[in-house]
Amino acid sequence: MMTTAKTLEQSSDLLMEKIVDPDNLVRAWNKVRSNRGAPGPDGITINEFPEHCREHWPVIKQQLLEGTYQPSPARRKSIPKPDGSQRHLGIPNVMDRLIQQAVLQILTPIFDPSFSESSFGFRPKRSAQDAAKQVQRYIRSGYRQCIDMDLSKFFDRVQHDILMVRVARKVHDRRLLRLIGRYLRAGVMVERELQPSIEGTMQGGPLSPILANILLDDFDKELERRGLHFVRYADDFLVFTKSGEAAVRVARSIENYLTRKLKLVINHQKSRVCRTEGVEFLGFAFDGWGGQIRVSPKNERKFRDRVKEITRRNRGVSMRH
């Protein structure tokens, strides 16, 4: 056992060699290509990238191995949210998407096996449907009160030092730690103006989801240590209790942990203690004592509006199309 632990520790010192391994890069490129996506600030498209990569990869590979590679800033794209606010996404250059995906493929087997069974977001062989079924099981087991807590602008407010301490628990390759730190601080281009990133992990790149899970895994472990039942999907989570009094007490306690230990901000306007009857989570609603799973009314309205938009008569395409 000690030999195995020592081997894993030694291998975590040489992760960059695994990241730039040709087989890992081929898998990463296939994933990036299948996701398509718009070009980043350099304007290079998915179709144009192979030629660009052949010319520039030897130098970039050497920089990665030497620990000197400097990522480019991402291109900001803002999309409206239902509440009228905006979600800011970062679209990295294709080269940085490739590197981030290659890093993700090496980090996943290191971190994912120890993640909580109650964490479902952006993990292999797990889905929002699995999370909904877990919620249903808790309701059927008699947990009819829950804490529905909203983390305000979670991805925009992650503290880099708190996150990197947790990454460094299992990653000992200083080159990779520096690279991840540089991605966090790379900034975004907003109408040709560079805005620095002093906090947050920009949504839109392949690395952001696993970094979120690494940070919130401490929260998961704390809930497990207290014997609490919960379901988490990225920064969305429900914590279940059997009484309203217990729910109020637990809500105060977990808010204290999130704000003091992880330096996150709670959106009190969207957070509540409530009965599980009718609670919405990940676009699902749960009805009755059996927690029957339905599409949430809000998502059903969005679906109907989208169908009307697609099928309107003056759109200029046939119904068959």
mmCIF file of C-alpha atoms in Angstrom:
data_model
loop_
_atom_site.group_PDB
_atom_site.id
_atom_site.type_symbol
_atom_site.label_atom_id
_atom_site.label_comp_id
_atom_site.label_asym_id
_atom_site.label_seq_id
_atom_site.Cartn_x
_atom_site.Cartn_y
_atom_site.Cartn_z
ATOM 1 C CA MET A 1 0.000 0.000 0.000
ATOM 2 C CA MET A 2 2.815 2.407 0.910
ATOM 3 C CA THR A 3 4.556 1.577 -2.375
ATOM 4 C CA THR A 4 1.384 2.335 -4.332
ATOM 5 C CA ALA A 5 0.910 5.674 -2.543
ATOM 6 C CA LYS A 6 4.532 6.573 -3.176
ATOM 7 C CA THR A 7 4.190 5.670 -6.859
ATOM 8 C CA LEU A 8 1.078 7.842 -7.210
ATOM 9 C CA GLU A 9 2.847 10.721 -5.485
ATOM 10 C CA GLN A 10 5.847 10.401 -7.781
ATOM 11 C CA SER A 11 3.630 10.214 -10.877
ATOM 12 C CA SER A 12 1.827 13.391 -9.797
ATOM 13 C CA ASP A 13 5.182 15.192 -10.100
ATOM 14 C CA LEU A 14 5.365 14.372 -13.832
ATOM 15 C CA LEU A 15 1.861 15.167 -15.023
ATOM 16 C CA MET A 16 2.910 17.568 -17.776
ATOM 17 C CA GLU A 17 4.584 14.744 -19.686
ATOM 18 C CA LYS A 18 1.268 12.872 -19.592
ATOM 19 C CA ILE A 19 -0.628 15.956 -20.720
ATOM 20 C CA VAL A 20 1.491 16.429 -23.867
ATOM 21 C CA ASP A 21 1.568 12.703 -24.647
ATOM 22 C CA PRO A 22 0.365 12.235 -28.267
ATOM 23 C CA ASP A 23 -2.392 9.770 -27.345
ATOM 24 C CA ASN A 24 -3.788 12.172 -24.731
ATOM 25 C CA LEU A 25 -3.654 15.057 -27.199
ATOM 26 C CA VAL A 26 -5.463 13.079 -29.905
ATOM 27 C CA ARG A 27 -8.288 12.310 -27.457
ATOM 28 C CA ALA A 28 -8.371 15.967 -26.403
ATOM 29 C CA TRP A 29 -8.529 17.192 -29.999
ATOM 30 C CA ASN A 30 -11.338 14.780 -30.871
ATOM 31 C CA LYS A 31 -13.340 16.150 -27.930
ATOM 32 C CA VAL A 32 -12.650 19.805 -28.776
ATOM 33 C CA ARG A 33 -13.484 19.223 -32.442
ATOM 34 C CA SER A 34 -16.749 17.428 -31.616
ATOM 35 C CA ASN A 35 -17.807 20.323 -29.381
ATOM 36 C CA ARG A 36 -17.246 22.743 -32.267
ATOM 37 C CA GLY A 37 -17.630 26.185 -30.754
ATOM 38 C CA ALA A 38 -16.786 29.684 -31.927
ATOM 39 C CA PRO A 39 -13.226 30.971 -32.306
ATOM 40 C CA GLY A 40 -11.489 32.780 -29.463
ATOM 41 C CA PRO A 41 -9.848 36.223 -29.642
ATOM 42 C CA ASP A 42 -7.304 35.069 -32.261
ATOM 43 C CA GLY A 43 -10.126 34.293 -34.729
ATOM 44 C CA ILE A 44 -8.820 30.802 -35.588
ATOM 45 C CA THR A 45 -11.696 28.396 -36.259
ATOM 46 C CA ILE A 46 -11.892 24.673 -35.583
ATOM 47 C CA ASN A 47 -11.362 23.967 -39.291
ATOM 48 C CA GLU A 48 -8.328 26.251 -39.489
ATOM 49 C CA PHE A 49 -6.734 24.967 -36.307
ATOM 50 C CA PRO A 50 -4.915 21.802 -37.536
ATOM 51 C CA GLU A 51 -2.670 23.811 -39.852
ATOM 52 C CA HIS A 52 -2.085 26.424 -37.151
ATOM 53 C CA CYS A 53 -1.243 23.694 -34.646
ATOM 54 C CA ARG A 54 1.288 21.979 -36.906
ATOM 55 C CA GLU A 55 3.182 25.252 -37.177
ATOM 56 C CA HIS A 56 3.082 26.336 -33.534
ATOM 57 C CA TRP A 57 2.792 23.154 -31.440
ATOM 58 C CA PRO A 58 6.530 22.288 -31.166
ATOM 59 C CA VAL A 59 7.243 25.623 -29.451
ATOM 60 C CA ILE A 60 4.129 25.452 -27.260
ATOM 61 C CA LYS A 61 4.904 21.875 -26.216
ATOM 62 C CA GLN A 62 8.403 22.932 -25.164
ATOM 63 C CA GLN A 63 6.966 25.850 -23.198
ATOM 64 C CA LEU A 64 4.522 23.532 -21.411
ATOM 65 C CA LEU A 65 7.311 21.129 -20.462
ATOM 66 C CA GLU A 66 9.474 24.004 -19.248
ATOM 67 C CA GLY A 67 6.599 25.569 -17.312
ATOM 68 C CA THR A 68 6.751 28.850 -19.229
ATOM 69 C CA TYR A 69 3.594 28.663 -21.383
ATOM 70 C CA GLN A 70 1.356 31.720 -21.000
ATOM 71 C CA PRO A 71 -2.313 31.201 -21.942
ATOM 72 C CA SER A 72 -4.126 33.821 -23.976
ATOM 73 C CA PRO A 73 -7.154 35.678 -22.569
ATOM 74 C CA ALA A 74 -10.584 34.363 -23.499
ATOM 75 C CA ARG A 75 -13.246 36.206 -25.484
ATOM 76 C CA ARG A 76 -16.198 37.206 -23.334
ATOM 77 C CA LYS A 77 -19.686 36.308 -24.448
ATOM 78 C CA SER A 78 -22.655 37.310 -22.284
ATOM 79 C CA ILE A 79 -25.973 35.480 -22.448
ATOM 80 C CA PRO A 80 -29.194 36.652 -20.744
ATOM 81 C CA LYS A 81 -30.547 34.754 -17.726
ATOM 82 C CA PRO A 82 -34.269 34.376 -16.926
ATOM 83 C CA ASP A 83 -34.008 36.853 -14.035
ATOM 84 C CA GLY A 84 -32.761 39.614 -16.352
ATOM 85 C CA SER A 85 -29.101 39.394 -15.343
ATOM 86 C CA GLN A 86 -26.364 38.030 -17.589
ATOM 87 C CA ARG A 87 -24.126 34.987 -17.458
ATOM 88 C CA HIS A 88 -20.599 35.739 -18.619
ATOM 89 C CA LEU A 89 -18.882 33.007 -20.612
ATOM 90 C CA GLY A 90 -15.275 32.947 -21.736
ATOM 91 C CA ILE A 91 -14.426 31.507 -25.151
ATOM 92 C CA PRO A 92 -10.715 30.575 -25.189
ATOM 93 C CA ASN A 93 -8.644 30.213 -28.339
ATOM 94 C CA VAL A 94 -8.859 26.714 -29.797
ATOM 95 C CA MET A 95 -5.232 26.068 -28.729
ATOM 96 C CA ASP A 96 -6.114 26.798 -25.112
ATOM 97 C CA ARG A 97 -9.262 24.685 -25.344
ATOM 98 C CA LEU A 98 -7.065 21.814 -26.547
ATOM 99 C CA ILE A 99 -4.573 22.264 -23.706
ATOM 100 C CA GLN A 100 -7.330 22.602 -21.094
ATOM 101 C CA GLN A 101 -9.034 19.452 -22.368
ATOM 102 C CA ALA A 102 -5.715 17.574 -22.261
ATOM 103 C CA VAL A 103 -5.224 18.763 -18.658
ATOM 104 C CA LEU A 104 -8.786 17.756 -17.750
ATOM 105 C CA GLN A 105 -8.230 14.209 -19.015
ATOM 106 C CA ILE A 106 -5.237 13.833 -16.695
ATOM 107 C CA LEU A 107 -6.854 15.498 -13.674
ATOM 108 C CA THR A 108 -10.117 13.522 -13.838
ATOM 109 C CA PRO A 109 -8.727 10.108 -12.790
ATOM 110 C CA ILE A 110 -6.747 11.828 -10.009
ATOM 111 C CA PHE A 111 -9.658 13.705 -8.429
ATOM 112 C CA ASP A 112 -12.933 12.130 -9.563
ATOM 113 C CA PRO A 113 -12.690 8.777 -7.722
ATOM 114 C CA SER A 114 -12.674 10.533 -4.337
ATOM 115 C CA PHE A 115 -15.519 12.932 -5.134
ATOM 116 C CA SER A 116 -18.770 12.465 -3.219
ATOM 117 C CA GLU A 117 -21.408 10.017 -4.400
ATOM 118 C CA SER A 118 -23.850 12.898 -3.953
ATOM 119 C CA SER A 119 -22.041 15.063 -6.552
ATOM 120 C CA PHE A 120 -23.412 14.641 -10.083
ATOM 121 C CA GLY A 121 -22.320 17.642 -12.153
ATOM 122 C CA PHE A 122 -19.795 17.317 -15.004
ATOM 123 C CA ARG A 123 -18.584 13.889 -13.948
ATOM 124 C CA PRO A 124 -18.103 10.724 -16.031
ATOM 125 C CA LYS A 125 -21.223 8.565 -16.303
ATOM 126 C CA ARG A 126 -23.335 10.963 -14.195
ATOM 127 C CA SER A 127 -26.120 13.272 -15.281
ATOM 128 C CA ALA A 128 -28.820 15.684 -14.169
ATOM 129 C CA GLN A 129 -31.302 12.813 -14.494
ATOM 130 C CA ASP A 130 -29.259 10.787 -11.988
ATOM 131 C CA ALA A 131 -29.327 13.748 -9.607
ATOM 132 C CA ALA A 132 -33.113 14.053 -9.969
ATOM 133 C CA LYS A 133 -33.570 10.358 -9.140
ATOM 134 C CA GLN A 134 -31.434 10.791 -6.017
ATOM 135 C CA VAL A 135 -33.648 13.707 -4.919
ATOM 136 C CA GLN A 136 -36.673 11.474 -5.457
ATOM 137 C CA ARG A 137 -35.143 8.708 -3.304
ATOM 138 C CA TYR A 138 -34.587 11.108 -0.404
ATOM 139 C CA ILE A 139 -38.192 12.374 -0.622
ATOM 140 C CA ARG A 140 -39.508 8.810 -0.613
ATOM 141 C CA SER A 141 -37.334 8.074 2.441
ATOM 142 C CA GLY A 142 -39.194 10.729 4.423
ATOM 143 C CA TYR A 143 -36.954 13.764 3.926
ATOM 144 C CA ARG A 144 -39.681 16.302 3.167
ATOM 145 C CA GLN A 145 -37.845 19.527 4.082
ATOM 146 C CA CYS A 146 -34.891 20.954 2.194
ATOM 147 C CA ILE A 147 -32.448 23.824 2.032
ATOM 148 C CA ASP A 148 -32.397 25.301 -1.468
ATOM 149 C CA MET A 149 -29.371 27.601 -1.335
ATOM 150 C CA ASP A 150 -28.102 29.724 -4.218
ATOM 151 C CA LEU A 151 -24.426 30.655 -4.502
ATOM 152 C CA SER A 152 -24.275 34.166 -5.929
ATOM 153 C CA LYS A 153 -22.216 34.292 -9.150
ATOM 154 C CA PHE A 154 -20.255 31.254 -8.003
ATOM 155 C CA PHE A 155 -17.983 30.901 -11.050
ATOM 156 C CA ASP A 156 -17.207 34.638 -10.987
ATOM 157 C CA ARG A 157 -16.284 34.713 -7.287
ATOM 158 C CA VAL A 158 -14.107 31.668 -6.682
ATOM 159 C CA GLN A 159 -11.019 32.786 -4.748
ATOM 160 C CA HIS A 160 -7.920 31.621 -6.637
ATOM 161 C CA ASP A 161 -5.753 30.959 -3.576
ATOM 162 C CA ILE A 162 -8.424 28.867 -1.843
ATOM 163 C CA LEU A 163 -8.951 26.835 -5.024
ATOM 164 C CA MET A 164 -5.244 26.306 -5.743
ATOM 165 C CA VAL A 165 -4.570 25.035 -2.210
ATOM 166 C CA ARG A 166 -7.082 22.267 -2.890
ATOM 167 C CA VAL A 167 -5.675 21.473 -6.346
ATOM 168 C CA ALA A 168 -2.174 21.216 -4.850
ATOM 169 C CA ARG A 169 -3.273 18.528 -2.400
ATOM 170 C CA LYS A 170 -3.077 15.987 -5.220
ATOM 171 C CA VAL A 171 -1.115 17.765 -7.954
ATOM 172 C CA HIS A 172 2.587 18.109 -7.176
ATOM 173 C CA ASP A 173 3.829 19.028 -10.657
ATOM 174 C CA ARG A 174 4.736 22.694 -10.191
ATOM 175 C CA ARG A 175 4.533 23.293 -13.942
ATOM 176 C CA LEU A 176 0.905 22.186 -13.993
ATOM 177 C CA LEU A 177 0.035 24.209 -10.891
ATOM 178 C CA ARG A 178 1.528 27.303 -12.523
ATOM 179 C CA LEU A 179 -0.373 26.591 -15.744
ATOM 180 C CA ILE A 180 -3.722 26.261 -13.949
ATOM 181 C CA GLY A 181 -2.999 29.450 -12.022
ATOM 182 C CA ARG A 182 -2.232 31.257 -15.272
ATOM 183 C CA TYR A 183 -5.476 30.062 -16.819
ATOM 184 C CA LEU A 184 -7.343 31.451 -13.808
ATOM 185 C CA ARG A 185 -5.601 34.805 -14.185
ATOM 186 C CA ALA A 186 -5.527 34.980 -18.020
ATOM 187 C CA GLY A 187 -8.331 37.530 -18.185
ATOM 188 C CA VAL A 188 -10.949 38.162 -20.860
ATOM 189 C CA MET A 189 -11.160 40.374 -23.929
ATOM 190 C CA VAL A 190 -14.227 42.622 -23.848
ATOM 191 C CA GLU A 191 -14.504 44.554 -27.124
ATOM 192 C CA ARG A 192 -10.724 44.495 -27.640
ATOM 193 C CA GLU A 193 -10.042 45.579 -24.068
ATOM 194 C CA LEU A 194 -8.283 43.168 -21.699
ATOM 195 C CA GLN A 195 -9.981 42.759 -18.330
ATOM 196 C CA PRO A 196 -7.832 40.979 -15.722
ATOM 197 C CA SER A 197 -9.167 38.007 -13.734
ATOM 198 C CA ILE A 198 -8.434 38.540 -10.045
ATOM 199 C CA GLU A 199 -11.062 36.026 -8.947
ATOM 200 C CA GLY A 200 -13.363 33.434 -10.474
ATOM 201 C CA THR A 201 -12.983 30.547 -12.886
ATOM 202 C CA MET A 202 -14.424 31.570 -16.252
ATOM 203 C CA GLN A 203 -17.215 29.370 -17.574
ATOM 204 C CA GLY A 204 -16.682 28.211 -21.138
ATOM 205 C CA GLY A 205 -13.339 26.408 -20.931
ATOM 206 C CA PRO A 206 -13.024 22.647 -20.319
ATOM 207 C CA LEU A 207 -11.239 23.118 -16.964
ATOM 208 C CA SER A 208 -13.853 25.228 -15.191
ATOM 209 C CA PRO A 209 -16.257 22.412 -14.158
ATOM 210 C CA ILE A 210 -13.631 20.159 -12.550
ATOM 211 C CA LEU A 211 -12.086 23.135 -10.724
ATOM 212 C CA ALA A 212 -15.544 23.913 -9.325
ATOM 213 C CA ASN A 213 -15.920 20.308 -8.173
ATOM 214 C CA ILE A 214 -12.457 20.338 -6.569
ATOM 215 C CA LEU A 215 -13.352 23.442 -4.561
ATOM 216 C CA LEU A 216 -16.833 22.273 -3.523
ATOM 217 C CA ASP A 217 -15.665 18.754 -2.657
ATOM 218 C CA ASP A 218 -14.642 20.125 0.742
ATOM 219 C CA PHE A 219 -18.250 21.236 1.200
ATOM 220 C CA ASP A 220 -19.483 17.780 0.205
ATOM 221 C CA LYS A 221 -17.154 16.114 2.696
ATOM 222 C CA GLU A 222 -18.300 18.473 5.461
ATOM 223 C CA LEU A 223 -21.950 17.601 4.798
ATOM 224 C CA GLU A 224 -21.074 13.902 4.817
ATOM 225 C CA ARG A 225 -19.146 14.299 8.086
ATOM 226 C CA ARG A 226 -22.295 15.765 9.636
ATOM 227 C CA GLY A 227 -24.393 12.880 8.322
ATOM 228 C CA LEU A 228 -26.534 15.110 6.095
ATOM 229 C CA HIS A 229 -28.307 13.991 2.919
ATOM 230 C CA PHE A 230 -27.769 16.207 -0.110
ATOM 231 C CA VAL A 231 -27.567 16.315 -3.899
ATOM 232 C CA ARG A 232 -25.157 18.656 -5.688
ATOM 233 C CA TYR A 233 -24.771 19.439 -9.392
ATOM 234 C CA ALA A 234 -21.883 21.930 -9.818
ATOM 235 C CA ASP A 235 -22.937 24.972 -7.775
ATOM 236 C CA ASP A 236 -26.610 23.892 -7.467
ATOM 237 C CA PHE A 237 -27.478 21.804 -4.417
ATOM 238 C CA LEU A 238 -30.280 20.723 -2.086
ATOM 239 C CA VAL A 239 -29.758 19.557 1.505
ATOM 240 C CA PHE A 240 -32.541 17.434 3.037
ATOM 241 C CA THR A 241 -33.936 17.129 6.566
ATOM 242 C CA LYS A 242 -37.032 15.586 8.129
ATOM 243 C CA SER A 243 -38.233 18.673 10.021
ATOM 244 C CA GLY A 244 -38.485 22.379 9.392
ATOM 245 C CA GLU A 245 -36.625 23.178 12.618
ATOM 246 C CA ALA A 246 -33.695 21.024 11.572
ATOM 247 C CA ALA A 247 -33.679 22.635 8.124
ATOM 248 C CA VAL A 248 -33.416 26.152 9.590
ATOM 249 C CA ARG A 249 -30.592 25.067 11.888
ATOM 250 C CA VAL A 250 -28.692 23.303 9.079
ATOM 251 C CA ALA A 251 -29.148 26.265 6.722
ATOM 252 C CA ARG A 252 -27.448 28.617 9.190
ATOM 253 C CA SER A 253 -24.628 26.152 9.734
ATOM 254 C CA ILE A 254 -23.827 25.455 6.079
ATOM 255 C CA GLU A 255 -24.031 29.149 5.186
ATOM 256 C CA ASN A 256 -21.409 29.791 7.844
ATOM 257 C CA TYR A 257 -19.169 27.095 6.338
ATOM 258 C CA LEU A 258 -19.529 28.357 2.760
ATOM 259 C CA THR A 259 -18.889 32.001 3.600
ATOM 260 C CA ARG A 260 -16.089 31.535 6.136
ATOM 261 C CA LYS A 261 -14.202 28.505 4.848
ATOM 262 C CA LEU A 262 -14.679 28.839 1.090
ATOM 263 C CA LYS A 263 -15.280 32.623 0.933
ATOM 264 C CA LEU A 264 -18.387 32.214 -1.223
ATOM 265 C CA VAL A 265 -21.391 34.538 -1.302
ATOM 266 C CA ILE A 266 -24.959 33.396 -0.629
ATOM 267 C CA ASN A 267 -27.799 34.933 -2.659
ATOM 268 C CA HIS A 268 -30.416 35.254 0.091
ATOM 269 C CA GLN A 269 -33.127 36.375 -2.338
ATOM 270 C CA LYS A 270 -32.931 33.023 -4.150
ATOM 271 C CA SER A 271 -32.159 30.842 -1.113
ATOM 272 C CA ARG A 272 -34.834 29.328 1.095
ATOM 273 C CA VAL A 273 -35.868 26.583 3.477
ATOM 274 C CA CYS A 274 -38.935 24.837 2.061
ATOM 275 C CA ARG A 275 -40.947 21.666 1.742
ATOM 276 C CA THR A 276 -39.839 19.299 -1.005
ATOM 277 C CA GLU A 277 -43.361 19.393 -2.467
ATOM 278 C CA GLY A 278 -42.981 21.369 -5.704
ATOM 279 C CA VAL A 279 -39.308 22.196 -5.203
ATOM 280 C CA GLU A 280 -37.424 22.757 -8.478
ATOM 281 C CA PHE A 281 -33.915 21.475 -9.181
ATOM 282 C CA LEU A 282 -32.020 21.315 -12.498
ATOM 283 C CA GLY A 283 -35.198 21.991 -14.471
ATOM 284 C CA PHE A 284 -37.195 19.273 -12.687
ATOM 285 C CA ALA A 285 -40.047 19.658 -10.179
ATOM 286 C CA PHE A 286 -40.905 17.054 -7.531
ATOM 287 C CA ASP A 287 -44.554 16.450 -6.614
ATOM 288 C CA GLY A 288 -46.311 14.548 -3.862
ATOM 289 C CA TRP A 289 -45.080 12.184 -1.160
ATOM 290 C CA GLY A 290 -43.435 10.052 -3.798
ATOM 291 C CA GLY A 291 -41.497 12.922 -5.310
ATOM 292 C CA GLN A 292 -42.893 12.360 -8.790
ATOM 293 C CA ILE A 293 -40.475 13.914 -11.283
ATOM 294 C CA ARG A 294 -41.910 16.428 -13.713
ATOM 295 C CA VAL A 295 -40.520 19.098 -16.004
ATOM 296 C CA SER A 296 -40.577 22.363 -14.039
ATOM 297 C CA PRO A 297 -43.256 24.885 -15.137
ATOM 298 C CA LYS A 298 -40.550 27.409 -16.003
ATOM 299 C CA ASN A 299 -38.761 24.963 -18.305
ATOM 300 C CA GLU A 300 -42.034 23.844 -19.863
ATOM 301 C CA ARG A 301 -42.821 27.470 -20.737
ATOM 302 C CA LYS A 302 -39.364 27.876 -22.258
ATOM 303 C CA PHE A 303 -39.929 24.736 -24.320
ATOM 304 C CA ARG A 304 -43.321 25.916 -25.585
ATOM 305 C CA ASP A 305 -41.925 29.356 -26.467
ATOM 306 C CA ARG A 306 -39.055 27.754 -28.360
ATOM 307 C CA VAL A 307 -41.402 25.457 -30.306
ATOM 308 C CA LYS A 308 -43.527 28.458 -31.288
ATOM 309 C CA GLU A 309 -40.432 30.314 -32.438
ATOM 310 C CA ILE A 310 -39.189 27.407 -34.548
ATOM 311 C CA THR A 311 -42.551 26.614 -36.142
ATOM 312 C CA ARG A 312 -43.897 30.115 -36.821
ATOM 313 C CA ARG A 313 -45.292 30.421 -40.350
ATOM 314 C CA ASN A 314 -43.277 33.466 -41.408
ATOM 315 C CA ARG A 315 -39.932 31.857 -40.537
ATOM 316 C CA GLY A 316 -39.299 30.961 -44.161
ATOM 317 C CA VAL A 317 -38.658 27.213 -43.820
ATOM 318 C CA SER A 318 -40.912 24.205 -44.316
ATOM 319 C CA MET A 319 -42.399 22.255 -41.376
ATOM 320 C CA ARG A 320 -40.477 19.193 -42.590
ATOM 321 C CA HIS A 321 -37.203 21.182 -42.308
#
